Amino acid sequence: MSSPPRQLSSIKLRGGKDIESVDLVLGDLRRPILRQGEGTFVERFDERLSFATDQLSLEVRRQKKRIFRAAEAVTETVTVDFSEVQSGSVIKRGKVHITLEVSSQSVSNNPAPDQRSHLAATPGGLKPTTEELIEQCPRFRILVVGKTGAGKSSLINRVFGVKTAGVADDKPGEAMIEKELISPQNDRFILHDSRGFEPAEGRNYDTVKSFIEARKKEQHIKDQLHAVWFCFPVPIIEYGERLLEDGAETFLEQSNEALGNIPTVVVFTKYDKLLAHIEVVHEGDPEAEAKRYLQRHCVEPIQKFLKDKAILHVAVSSNPKCERGHDQLTKLTYERVSESFTSQSDMVSAVPFAAAGAQRMVPRVKIESSINVGKQRYWRALASSTNFWGFTMLDCLGVIHTDMISVWNFYDPSGYLSSKEFRDLMVNMIAEVDTPTESSPASTNLTRSDTFSGPFPLMAAAVVYLPFAAGLALVRWINESYQRLQNVHQKFMAYIVDLTHVLDILFALKGNEGGKKLTRRAIKLAFNAYYASSWKGKVHDSIRQFKHTITDRDEIIEKIEALVLASGREIHVTSVVEGIQPVDLEKDEEWHC
């Protein structure tokens, strides 16, 4: 009778200052143990490492010093038999002291197909990285300060993809800075709304200052302020308008002390009004003149009160006919938040993750956040990952899928992107990396419209057909154990890259439509458009031809990054979206019609 699988939750090794590195070896898998000081190496497995062997090995590399000769690198293998292990006890091998936290547990490597409802992480097994990040910081918390009519509602609605932000732009006197405003269409951010500093608002600068200082003292990061936007409408000086009221001047003079390191951006709103004015009164290039005007009448006055301190600022117009600045504001805020709340270069912080998920403006920010989340755990060493040891490909792809969907944060109350049907579509698409097939003409005919009259090209009654038939069985390897598959890294690479591109296309179709639910029709269109594109074919060819070697660099992650952030990504997305027939994306339909 074979021994039940064991689970290793942590390992610690101490053995002298001359140790350079330590690797854990289990069969063909190898994982470096991180240095935690001179002669001490520690690794804690966020997801317990499951294995069925009776031994584990540690490769310990030392630098042996020689008199009158160069130091010599020496590698020794330390073997531990689990019959001698008691969890938490110290095992001695000469100068090496090893502490293991181990438990035994029955694990099924190959669940029967009818025991799974969909491609999802095994309960109690592979925990999504995003779940832990959301536990630390469920929502991105932002304070927006601006007087009535400053355009705060339009700004928030556009950047965060909601229908109504609930700010007090149109309700003078009703803004309560302590109130947490959470939109049902995007619950990944909290808005604190403050009135401006005009005379009618009394001493509001004291209220804002007290609120900011109180939030800075909060113990938990989720309760702290993560960003502040100060909104000032661009004044038309010729009309007697002012940029700053007396209260705003007072606050700015004290802002360095009050704000501290909180990421802060000054937003000059209603930039379209300035452009329209300049086009009337100025001859020449209105864009160039508007930039000079903004610098002279907006940026420099604020710098004066900040004692010439450089300010982060963006000019924004939310007028649909002259929309601009939202993407720049989003990227600037995300970059500043990442600088302020990231402690370790190799660890994703909960606050930048929350900021990336909350915004629905810049898809590249979401892609970069997906990469950061993946690098923290499940994308590392995909060809020989100890995170996946003992789990099926169903489990492994499931947890990666969950993490990526969480980062993109579509308004998907029905959970279509997490459904069995969509996950199965993705699996069947990446199966073509193993056995490439030519797309048939029928697969590129994405929609069929019933006959109807009318002059408009929008096909409200169109039906979107998928390239895979209903009930099509998943590829056999999906229920195989991770460690049994050849070229397993190619399957992961294809899944990550394909899913990223499908979500990128879907974002172009639906990502920023405030208050509109995601439909299966929209998802099917995005999937079909990518599946039938030459873009997918080039991606799969590149993955098939990719050869990786074992080096200090993770070449697989580098290749994934190169594919999802390729310089032509936006061109591909635009080209694919332009080829989609115009249909009513708000109308929902079954996966297989």
XYZ file of C-alpha atoms in Angstrom:
593
model
C 0.000 0.000 0.000
C 1.504 3.333 -1.018
C 2.009 6.140 1.471
C -0.557 8.929 1.414
C 0.614 12.162 -0.203
C 2.375 14.557 2.128
C 2.082 18.297 2.255
C 5.032 20.559 2.977
C 4.126 24.028 4.251
C 7.571 25.400 5.126
C 11.267 24.598 5.205
C 14.125 26.288 7.044
C 17.829 25.535 6.732
C 20.725 26.905 8.761
C 24.276 25.886 8.010
C 27.023 28.517 8.050
C 27.938 31.802 6.396
C 29.694 30.080 3.474
C 26.414 28.779 1.984
C 25.597 30.625 -1.251
C 22.333 28.956 -2.282
C 19.956 26.105 -1.483
C 17.581 24.267 -3.852
C 14.754 21.929 -2.879
C 14.664 18.897 -5.222
C 11.654 16.574 -5.640
C 12.045 14.242 -8.612
C 12.412 16.438 -11.697
C 11.245 19.550 -9.880
C 13.615 22.080 -8.404
C 12.788 25.159 -6.343
C 15.218 27.695 -4.845
C 14.959 28.384 -1.118
C 15.220 32.101 -0.359
C 18.026 33.514 1.767
C 16.834 35.151 4.993
C 20.203 36.220 6.367
C 23.722 34.861 6.573
C 23.589 31.085 6.496
C 19.790 30.944 6.856
C 17.370 29.968 4.079
C 13.583 29.883 4.473
C 10.664 29.076 2.158
C 7.010 29.159 3.190
C 4.606 27.647 0.669
C 1.415 29.713 0.413
C -0.204 26.630 -1.091
C 1.128 23.513 0.580
C 3.438 21.482 -1.630
C 1.882 18.035 -2.176
C 4.042 15.018 -3.046
C 4.061 11.232 -2.549
C 7.801 10.486 -2.303
C 9.420 9.198 0.901
C 12.392 11.538 0.647
C 13.323 15.047 -0.305
C 16.739 16.398 -1.203
C 18.413 19.742 -0.678
C 21.296 20.852 -2.864
C 23.530 23.096 -0.781
C 26.202 25.161 -2.562
C 29.092 26.554 -0.547
C 32.155 28.641 -1.297
C 35.129 26.852 0.260
C 38.070 29.147 0.869
C 41.576 27.867 0.081
C 44.851 29.305 1.352
C 46.734 30.987 -1.507
C 44.102 29.775 -3.968
C 40.784 31.050 -5.282
C 37.652 29.967 -3.442
C 36.092 26.777 -4.771
C 32.352 26.176 -5.266
C 31.262 22.898 -3.664
C 27.796 21.320 -3.898
C 26.552 18.761 -1.385
C 23.248 16.911 -1.429
C 21.402 16.554 1.851
C 18.690 13.872 1.901
C 15.849 13.738 4.420
C 13.806 10.570 4.948
C 10.282 11.360 6.123
C 10.264 8.407 8.491
C 12.514 10.496 10.759
C 10.524 13.730 10.418
C 8.310 15.121 13.131
C 6.720 18.379 12.031
C 8.620 21.306 13.529
C 11.545 19.245 14.805
C 15.157 19.994 13.821
C 17.016 17.469 11.662
C 20.809 17.665 11.804
C 23.128 16.755 8.938
C 26.589 17.771 10.029
C 26.641 21.575 10.149
C 23.259 21.764 8.430
C 20.126 22.094 10.574
C 16.784 21.560 8.808
C 13.276 22.310 10.087
C 10.228 21.056 8.132
C 6.502 21.622 8.619
C 4.867 18.507 7.134
C 1.442 16.864 7.234
C -0.129 13.822 5.574
C -3.382 14.147 3.640
C -5.304 12.143 1.115
C -5.424 13.939 -2.232
C -7.128 12.765 -5.397
C -4.967 13.550 -8.417
C -7.586 12.706 -11.018
C -11.140 13.622 -10.062
C -13.809 12.044 -12.197
C -15.231 14.398 -14.811
C -18.707 14.268 -13.283
C -17.346 15.403 -9.912
C -16.426 18.845 -11.265
C -18.885 21.567 -12.065
C -16.432 23.734 -14.016
C -12.804 24.591 -14.497
C -12.119 25.996 -11.046
C -9.571 25.813 -8.284
C -9.851 22.810 -5.980
C -11.520 23.817 -2.698
C -8.854 23.806 -0.004
C -6.198 23.411 -2.682
C -5.004 26.153 -5.015
C -6.048 29.435 -3.491
C -6.169 32.376 -5.920
C -3.515 34.995 -5.259
C -6.120 37.704 -5.843
C -8.263 36.336 -3.036
C -5.542 37.140 -0.536
C -4.945 40.576 -2.050
C -8.654 41.417 -1.898
C -8.753 40.287 1.736
C -5.992 42.812 2.495
C -7.536 45.647 0.475
C -11.010 44.977 -0.938
C -11.392 48.421 -2.533
C -9.329 51.298 -3.851
C -10.106 54.270 -1.601
C -9.983 57.705 -3.250
C -10.848 61.205 -2.079
C -12.077 63.629 -4.756
C -12.130 67.304 -3.763
C -13.850 69.953 -5.874
C -16.513 72.581 -5.783
C -20.034 72.126 -7.073
C -19.991 71.974 -10.868
C -16.323 70.958 -11.095
C -17.187 67.884 -13.152
C -16.412 65.278 -10.486
C -19.300 62.974 -11.404
C -18.375 62.800 -15.084
C -14.741 62.169 -14.167
C -15.484 59.308 -11.781
C -18.072 57.753 -14.077
C -15.608 57.683 -16.960
C -12.508 56.403 -15.171
C -14.256 53.757 -13.084
C -16.868 52.729 -15.656
C -20.005 53.389 -13.625
C -23.318 54.980 -14.471
C -23.516 57.407 -11.576
C -20.793 58.091 -9.083
C -23.129 59.621 -6.510
C -20.998 62.693 -5.880
C -22.557 65.964 -4.855
C -21.827 67.971 -7.986
C -25.489 68.779 -8.425
C -26.422 68.891 -4.733
C -24.717 71.879 -3.118
C -24.050 71.381 0.573
C -24.796 67.658 0.591
C -21.292 66.255 0.193
C -20.251 64.369 3.348
C -16.582 63.499 3.225
C -16.839 60.616 5.733
C -19.513 58.803 3.725
C -18.243 55.803 1.743
C -19.761 55.863 -1.740
C -19.682 52.432 -3.425
C -21.187 51.850 -6.860
C -23.120 48.608 -7.453
C -21.661 48.569 -10.984
C -18.062 48.581 -9.695
C -17.634 47.674 -6.044
C -13.836 47.666 -6.211
C -13.462 51.323 -5.241
C -14.659 53.595 -2.445
C -15.248 57.254 -3.195
C -15.047 59.978 -0.578
C -16.531 63.190 -1.960
C -15.656 66.607 -0.606
C -16.974 70.015 -1.454
C -14.520 72.603 -2.670
C -13.108 75.585 -0.817
C -15.326 78.381 -2.102
C -16.615 80.902 0.481
C -20.076 79.343 0.622
C -18.553 76.140 1.949
C -17.262 77.810 5.125
C -14.035 76.365 6.523
C -14.166 73.171 4.486
C -10.394 73.076 4.269
C -10.335 72.214 8.007
C -12.745 69.338 7.355
C -10.651 67.997 4.489
C -7.404 68.329 6.412
C -8.818 66.570 9.492
C -10.221 63.742 7.363
C -6.892 63.167 5.568
C -4.921 63.198 8.817
C -7.341 60.750 10.441
C -7.084 58.346 7.501
C -3.280 58.466 7.655
C -3.470 57.100 11.205
C -5.616 54.086 10.273
C -3.898 50.823 11.185
C -5.124 48.697 8.283
C -4.108 49.577 4.749
C -7.654 49.051 3.468
C -8.867 51.926 5.667
C -6.166 54.393 4.613
C -6.514 56.855 1.763
C -4.875 55.505 -1.387
C -5.141 58.590 -3.617
C -6.469 62.162 -3.697
C -7.697 64.087 -6.715
C -8.082 67.861 -6.436
C -10.434 69.028 -9.175
C -10.251 72.636 -10.405
C -12.216 73.753 -13.485
C -9.948 75.615 -15.900
C -10.873 79.318 -15.455
C -11.437 81.670 -18.356
C -9.651 84.739 -17.032
C -11.336 87.049 -19.557
C -14.691 86.124 -17.992
C -13.478 87.037 -14.497
C -13.240 83.397 -13.358
C -10.743 82.376 -10.665
C -8.803 79.159 -10.333
C -8.470 79.238 -6.534
C -10.746 80.548 -3.845
C -9.326 81.767 -0.527
C -9.983 78.444 1.200
C -8.165 76.531 -1.528
C -5.152 78.810 -1.181
C -5.087 78.200 2.570
C -5.301 74.457 2.109
C -2.569 74.327 -0.529
C -0.215 76.242 1.747
C -0.719 73.534 4.385
C -1.074 70.558 2.018
C 2.483 69.210 2.231
C 2.087 68.457 5.909
C -1.477 67.190 5.577
C -1.037 64.943 2.548
C 2.368 63.500 3.360
C 3.071 60.641 0.954
C -0.524 60.092 -0.170
C -0.539 59.951 -4.009
C -2.089 63.234 -5.114
C -3.003 64.538 -8.559
C -4.354 67.973 -9.458
C -7.031 67.578 -12.141
C -7.873 70.586 -14.280
C -11.381 69.806 -15.512
C -13.473 71.184 -18.388
C -10.443 71.615 -20.623
C -12.781 71.565 -23.631
C -14.174 74.982 -22.598
C -10.670 76.434 -22.736
C -10.050 74.965 -26.199
C -13.365 76.349 -27.479
C -12.560 79.792 -26.076
C -9.064 79.860 -27.582
C -10.349 78.834 -30.994
C -12.532 81.964 -30.957
C -10.088 84.560 -29.590
C -6.708 83.268 -30.730
C -5.216 82.810 -34.156
C -2.859 79.919 -34.655
C -2.588 76.471 -33.103
C -5.263 76.247 -30.348
C -3.691 73.135 -28.791
C -0.300 74.803 -28.327
C -1.859 77.999 -26.981
C -4.073 75.990 -24.578
C -0.993 74.291 -23.121
C 0.706 77.660 -22.570
C -2.467 79.057 -20.986
C -2.787 76.033 -18.690
C 0.818 76.374 -17.533
C 0.534 80.130 -16.919
C -2.918 80.349 -15.334
C -3.288 76.941 -13.639
C -0.031 75.097 -12.959
C 2.149 78.058 -11.938
C -0.368 79.568 -9.449
C -0.642 76.241 -7.619
C 3.136 75.793 -7.625
C 3.386 79.212 -6.002
C 1.342 78.084 -3.012
C 3.256 74.805 -2.875
C 6.514 76.801 -2.772
C 7.545 75.761 -6.288
C 7.094 72.064 -5.522
C 6.469 70.106 -8.720
C 2.873 68.944 -8.969
C 1.354 65.981 -10.717
C -1.374 67.408 -12.911
C -3.624 66.402 -15.785
C -6.027 68.423 -17.923
C -9.265 66.531 -18.498
C -12.353 66.951 -20.635
C -15.343 64.653 -20.141
C -17.294 66.183 -23.029
C -17.969 63.232 -25.403
C -17.149 65.475 -28.384
C -13.770 66.479 -26.949
C -12.874 63.745 -24.495
C -9.285 63.632 -23.282
C -7.013 63.135 -20.304
C -8.749 60.214 -18.549
C -6.219 57.617 -19.644
C -3.309 59.855 -18.629
C -4.916 60.485 -15.222
C -5.481 56.756 -14.724
C -1.908 55.799 -15.592
C -0.419 58.611 -13.524
C -2.487 57.666 -10.477
C -1.614 53.974 -10.831
C 2.101 54.712 -11.179
C 2.106 56.973 -8.139
C 0.121 54.452 -6.079
C 2.529 51.684 -7.110
C 5.507 53.781 -5.985
C 3.916 54.627 -2.633
C 2.476 51.251 -1.629
C 4.951 48.691 -2.984
C 7.466 47.475 -0.411
C 9.251 44.654 -2.254
C 10.103 44.591 -5.949
C 9.126 40.933 -6.344
C 5.817 41.122 -4.448
C 2.574 42.605 -5.700
C 1.036 45.032 -3.210
C -2.668 44.972 -2.404
C -3.213 48.698 -3.048
C -1.781 48.902 -6.612
C -3.730 45.716 -7.336
C -6.909 47.391 -6.077
C -6.191 50.498 -8.157
C -5.625 48.470 -11.339
C -8.805 46.477 -10.818
C -10.975 49.458 -9.964
C -10.134 51.524 -13.063
C -11.901 50.717 -16.319
C -9.980 53.073 -18.547
C -6.571 51.619 -19.487
C -6.339 47.924 -20.443
C -2.533 47.937 -20.321
C -2.685 48.684 -16.598
C -4.802 45.567 -16.135
C -2.397 43.471 -18.199
C 0.576 44.697 -16.161
C -1.310 43.946 -12.942
C -2.109 40.418 -14.195
C 1.591 39.875 -14.846
C 2.513 41.120 -11.370
C -0.064 38.844 -9.746
C 1.116 35.877 -11.822
C 4.776 36.487 -11.014
C 4.038 36.367 -7.315
C 3.121 32.697 -7.465
C 1.424 30.722 -10.199
C 3.280 31.909 -13.305
C 6.688 31.178 -11.822
C 8.628 28.219 -13.233
C 5.624 26.946 -15.205
C 7.602 24.016 -16.616
C 8.486 22.707 -13.148
C 6.338 24.511 -10.607
C 6.138 23.077 -7.114
C 2.956 25.122 -6.641
C 1.130 22.710 -8.973
C 2.652 19.420 -7.825
C -0.111 16.875 -7.228
C -2.857 18.903 -8.910
C -4.574 18.353 -12.244
C -4.361 20.772 -15.144
C -8.040 21.463 -14.424
C -7.039 22.857 -11.046
C -3.956 24.701 -12.302
C -5.619 26.510 -15.213
C -8.632 27.178 -13.014
C -6.707 29.205 -10.433
C -4.856 31.165 -13.141
C -8.199 31.930 -14.833
C -9.721 33.131 -11.558
C -6.813 35.471 -10.849
C -6.903 37.025 -14.319
C -10.674 37.580 -14.326
C -10.412 39.233 -10.932
C -7.814 41.729 -12.176
C -9.915 42.763 -15.199
C -13.012 43.335 -13.028
C -15.731 43.555 -15.670
C -19.257 44.393 -14.559
C -20.292 40.746 -14.712
C -22.973 40.150 -12.054
C -24.012 36.874 -13.710
C -20.469 35.496 -13.508
C -20.272 34.614 -17.211
C -16.475 34.980 -17.355
C -16.142 32.478 -14.494
C -18.640 30.025 -15.965
C -17.899 26.477 -17.047
C -18.885 27.338 -20.614
C -16.366 30.142 -21.028
C -13.550 28.246 -19.315
C -14.183 25.235 -21.520
C -14.026 27.463 -24.608
C -10.598 28.681 -23.553
C -9.324 25.141 -22.943
C -10.481 23.927 -26.344
C -8.811 26.918 -28.016
C -5.415 26.305 -26.419
C -5.651 22.625 -27.352
C -4.820 23.766 -30.877
C -1.293 24.545 -29.750
C -0.801 20.748 -29.644
C -2.718 20.027 -32.843
C -2.992 23.149 -34.991
C -6.034 23.317 -37.240
C -7.084 25.645 -39.998
C -10.142 27.729 -39.176
C -12.958 26.746 -41.455
C -14.895 29.450 -43.289
C -17.863 28.698 -41.073
C -15.882 29.543 -37.942
C -15.211 33.052 -39.153
C -18.882 33.715 -39.915
C -19.513 35.081 -36.454
C -23.152 36.094 -36.623
C -26.375 35.225 -38.386
C -29.203 37.720 -38.509
C -32.854 36.974 -38.985
C -34.489 38.975 -41.765
C -35.773 42.334 -40.639
C -36.401 45.714 -42.178
C -34.773 49.011 -41.311
C -31.995 51.255 -42.530
C -29.646 50.697 -39.610
C -26.715 48.230 -39.716
C -27.149 47.232 -36.058
C -28.336 43.628 -35.984
C -30.442 43.419 -32.850
C -31.723 39.945 -33.740
C -28.333 38.478 -34.669
C -27.229 35.179 -33.151
C -23.555 34.606 -32.405
C -22.341 31.057 -33.065
C -19.286 29.592 -31.380
C -16.654 27.563 -33.250
C -17.027 24.627 -30.815
C -20.196 22.561 -30.641
C -22.233 22.344 -27.456
C -21.132 19.462 -25.265
C -17.753 19.087 -26.972
C -15.533 17.060 -24.666
C -12.510 18.775 -23.215
C -9.063 17.563 -24.193
C -7.971 14.473 -22.291
C -4.952 16.078 -20.659
C -7.172 18.454 -18.667
C -7.647 15.753 -15.980
C -4.014 14.628 -16.028
C -1.711 15.479 -13.160
C 0.418 18.524 -13.860
C 3.733 16.693 -13.460
C 2.820 13.949 -15.976
C 2.456 16.164 -19.039
C 5.032 16.889 -21.715
C 5.501 20.529 -22.817
C 3.181 21.603 -20.040
C 4.576 25.134 -20.167
C 3.154 25.606 -23.669
C -0.363 24.964 -22.420
C 0.018 27.524 -19.648
C 1.557 30.069 -21.998
C -1.243 29.684 -24.538
C -3.952 29.902 -21.877
C -2.533 33.056 -20.288
C -1.842 34.842 -23.571
C -5.097 33.809 -25.279
C -7.223 34.768 -22.278
C -5.429 38.126 -22.030
C -6.114 38.899 -25.691
C -9.768 37.846 -25.481
C -10.280 40.059 -22.414
C -8.446 42.908 -24.145
C -10.860 42.681 -27.083
C -13.837 42.396 -24.743
C -12.626 45.493 -22.878
C -12.579 47.419 -26.155
C -16.180 46.330 -26.739
C -17.666 46.674 -23.262
C -15.065 47.621 -20.653
C -16.036 51.234 -20.023
C -19.763 51.167 -20.707
C -20.869 52.542 -17.370
C -23.674 50.622 -15.719
C -24.139 48.091 -18.535
C -23.889 44.434 -17.613
C -21.615 42.066 -19.459
C -23.531 39.703 -21.754
C -22.708 36.291 -23.179
C -23.194 37.753 -26.640
C -20.362 40.243 -26.057
C -18.091 37.518 -24.678
C -18.829 35.219 -27.628
C -18.093 37.994 -30.105
C -14.744 38.769 -28.463
C -13.833 35.069 -28.321
C -14.808 34.414 -31.934
C -13.013 37.499 -33.192
C -9.749 36.414 -31.589
C -10.198 32.740 -32.491
C -10.641 33.544 -36.191
C -7.837 36.129 -36.301
C -4.327 35.793 -37.677
C -3.233 37.226 -34.330
C -4.108 33.981 -32.546
C -2.326 31.953 -35.205
C 0.866 33.975 -34.792
C 0.698 33.644 -31.009
C 0.312 29.862 -31.163
C 3.119 29.541 -33.721
C 5.396 31.581 -31.486
C 4.587 29.384 -28.469
C 5.207 26.150 -30.421
C 8.592 27.408 -31.564
C 9.625 28.643 -28.128
C 12.399 26.626 -26.491
C 13.294 27.343 -22.899
C 16.385 26.425 -20.926
C 16.980 26.247 -17.200
C 18.703 29.500 -16.234
C 18.578 32.011 -13.397
C 16.024 33.955 -15.478
C 12.463 32.750 -15.919
C 12.401 32.690 -19.713
C 8.787 31.483 -19.824
C 7.470 34.524 -17.970
C 9.639 36.766 -20.151
C 8.084 35.216 -23.263
C 4.555 35.623 -21.874
C 5.241 39.287 -21.126
C 6.606 39.803 -24.633
C 3.454 38.298 -26.166
C 0.831 40.101 -24.068
C 2.594 43.484 -24.141
C 3.844 43.359 -27.729
C 4.221 46.753 -29.368
C 1.489 45.961 -31.892
C -1.079 44.873 -29.285
C -3.318 47.952 -29.627
C -3.204 47.723 -33.416
C -4.265 44.062 -33.256
C -7.141 44.861 -30.884
C -8.360 47.736 -33.060
C -8.157 45.616 -36.202
C -10.044 42.716 -34.631
C -12.764 44.951 -33.164
C -13.272 46.762 -36.476
C -13.921 43.385 -38.107
C -16.765 42.512 -35.722
C -20.202 42.945 -37.236
C -22.339 45.552 -35.430
C -24.786 43.827 -33.132
C -26.676 44.812 -30.002
C -24.208 43.958 -27.213
C -26.771 44.536 -24.459
C -28.968 41.701 -25.697
C -28.054 38.442 -23.983
C -28.330 34.921 -25.395
C -27.417 31.343 -24.531
C -23.849 30.112 -25.005
C -24.950 27.639 -27.672
C -27.997 28.700 -29.696
